[in-house]
Amino acid sequence: MLVLLPPSEGKAAPGRGAPLKPESLSLPGLAAAREAVLGELVELCAGDEEKAREVLGLSEGLRGEIAKNAGLRTAGTRPAGEVYTGVLYDALDLASLDAAAQRRAARSLLVFSGLWGAVRVTDRIPSYRCSMGVRLPGLGALGAHWRAPMAQVLPEAAGDGLVLDLRSAAYAAAWRPKGEVAARTASVRVLHAPTRKVVSHFNKATKGRIVRSLLTAGITPEDPAALVVALRDLGHTVEEQAPARAGATWTLDVLVDEIH
């Protein structure tokens, strides 16, 4: 099972570990695309601060993120699972998982990123600020930048098992499963049951809880249909929509009565 996660806008404080070693990151087929983004982002943020703030879409209160980006090559690192914070990651709470569940997380979780493309939660990265929606002056829109390298690398990472896609729309645009991979991919929406509307906060929290429950239980469904059964066994209310055509993915709606 491969679980695709969005990153978080907020990041933990810079780590005290060794500086970034790009060659140590998972999915080495993304190395050239990563270096292109990293090089331009560092150059941008080491130059005109106002231009960098405009390009990155940062408020005045986040001006300090520019200096952080400028020092990415020498900043301390920590595992990506510790760098990403926020509602989904608070609910997932990787640090509190037992050793077996943490090993499952290391194998199955893949976090998408405007800067790194995608990393595993054990990859050591510095804290940064660069969303997938950014358009860098030299590279253009990052979503488009990542499509070709992702199309080469992600099918192999997906293997022959279930792909559980929990990404937001901006990150999903960087790689869309195709062919037989799409047929075993399930995208999840979390809906407020009475209104059938998506609400951001409990959408993220519920996705974090879903992943945590699968990891804790040691459940690795082989396909979307088996995932539906597993989620219902774990107490979730799920409505599934099988692909309407070849090359499309499954859609699972997880219904929640309370917004929390």
PDB file of C-alpha atoms in Angstrom, residues 160-163 175-187 222-226 241-251:
ATOM      1  CA  ASP A 160       1.355  -3.521  -7.629  1.00  0.00           C
ATOM      2  CA  GLY A 161      -0.698  -2.671  -4.531  1.00  0.00           C
ATOM      3  CA  LEU A 162      -3.308  -0.172  -3.399  1.00  0.00           C
ATOM      4  CA  VAL A 163      -2.647   3.556  -3.791  1.00  0.00           C
ATOM      5  CA  TRP A 175       0.871  13.271 -10.574  1.00  0.00           C
ATOM      6  CA  ARG A 176      -2.349  11.602 -11.661  1.00  0.00           C
ATOM      7  CA  PRO A 177      -2.287   7.791 -11.704  1.00  0.00           C
ATOM      8  CA  LYS A 178      -2.966   6.307 -15.118  1.00  0.00           C
ATOM      9  CA  GLY A 179      -3.756   2.923 -16.584  1.00  0.00           C
ATOM     10  CA  GLU A 180      -3.704  -0.046 -14.260  1.00  0.00           C
ATOM     11  CA  VAL A 181      -2.317   2.076 -11.405  1.00  0.00           C
ATOM     12  CA  ALA A 182      -5.443   4.256 -11.575  1.00  0.00           C
ATOM     13  CA  ALA A 183      -7.647   1.182 -11.316  1.00  0.00           C
ATOM     14  CA  ARG A 184      -6.180   0.409  -7.888  1.00  0.00           C
ATOM     15  CA  THR A 185      -6.108   3.992  -6.653  1.00  0.00           C
ATOM     16  CA  ALA A 186      -8.689   5.334  -4.203  1.00  0.00           C
ATOM     17  CA  SER A 187      -9.107   9.059  -3.594  1.00  0.00           C
ATOM     18  CA  GLU A 222      -4.728  -4.963  -1.693  1.00  0.00           C
ATOM     19  CA  ASP A 223      -7.242  -2.891  -3.658  1.00  0.00           C
ATOM     20  CA  PRO A 224      -9.897  -0.174  -3.199  1.00  0.00           C
ATOM     21  CA  ALA A 225     -12.699  -2.676  -2.576  1.00  0.00           C
ATOM     22  CA  ALA A 226     -10.701  -4.245   0.264  1.00  0.00           C
ATOM     23  CA  GLN A 241     -17.844   5.057  -6.298  1.00  0.00           C
ATOM     24  CA  ALA A 242     -16.101   2.574  -8.579  1.00  0.00           C
ATOM     25  CA  PRO A 243     -14.393   3.967 -11.709  1.00  0.00           C
ATOM     26  CA  ALA A 244     -16.885   4.918 -14.385  1.00  0.00           C
ATOM     27  CA  ARG A 245     -14.380   4.309 -17.173  1.00  0.00           C
ATOM     28  CA  ALA A 246     -10.991   2.761 -17.823  1.00  0.00           C
ATOM     29  CA  GLY A 247      -8.137   4.824 -16.428  1.00  0.00           C
ATOM     30  CA  ALA A 248     -10.256   6.491 -13.737  1.00  0.00           C
ATOM     31  CA  THR A 249      -9.753   6.065  -9.997  1.00  0.00           C
ATOM     32  CA  TRP A 250     -12.097   5.028  -7.197  1.00  0.00           C
ATOM     33  CA  THR A 251     -13.661   7.731  -5.029  1.00  0.00           C
TER      34      THR A 251
END
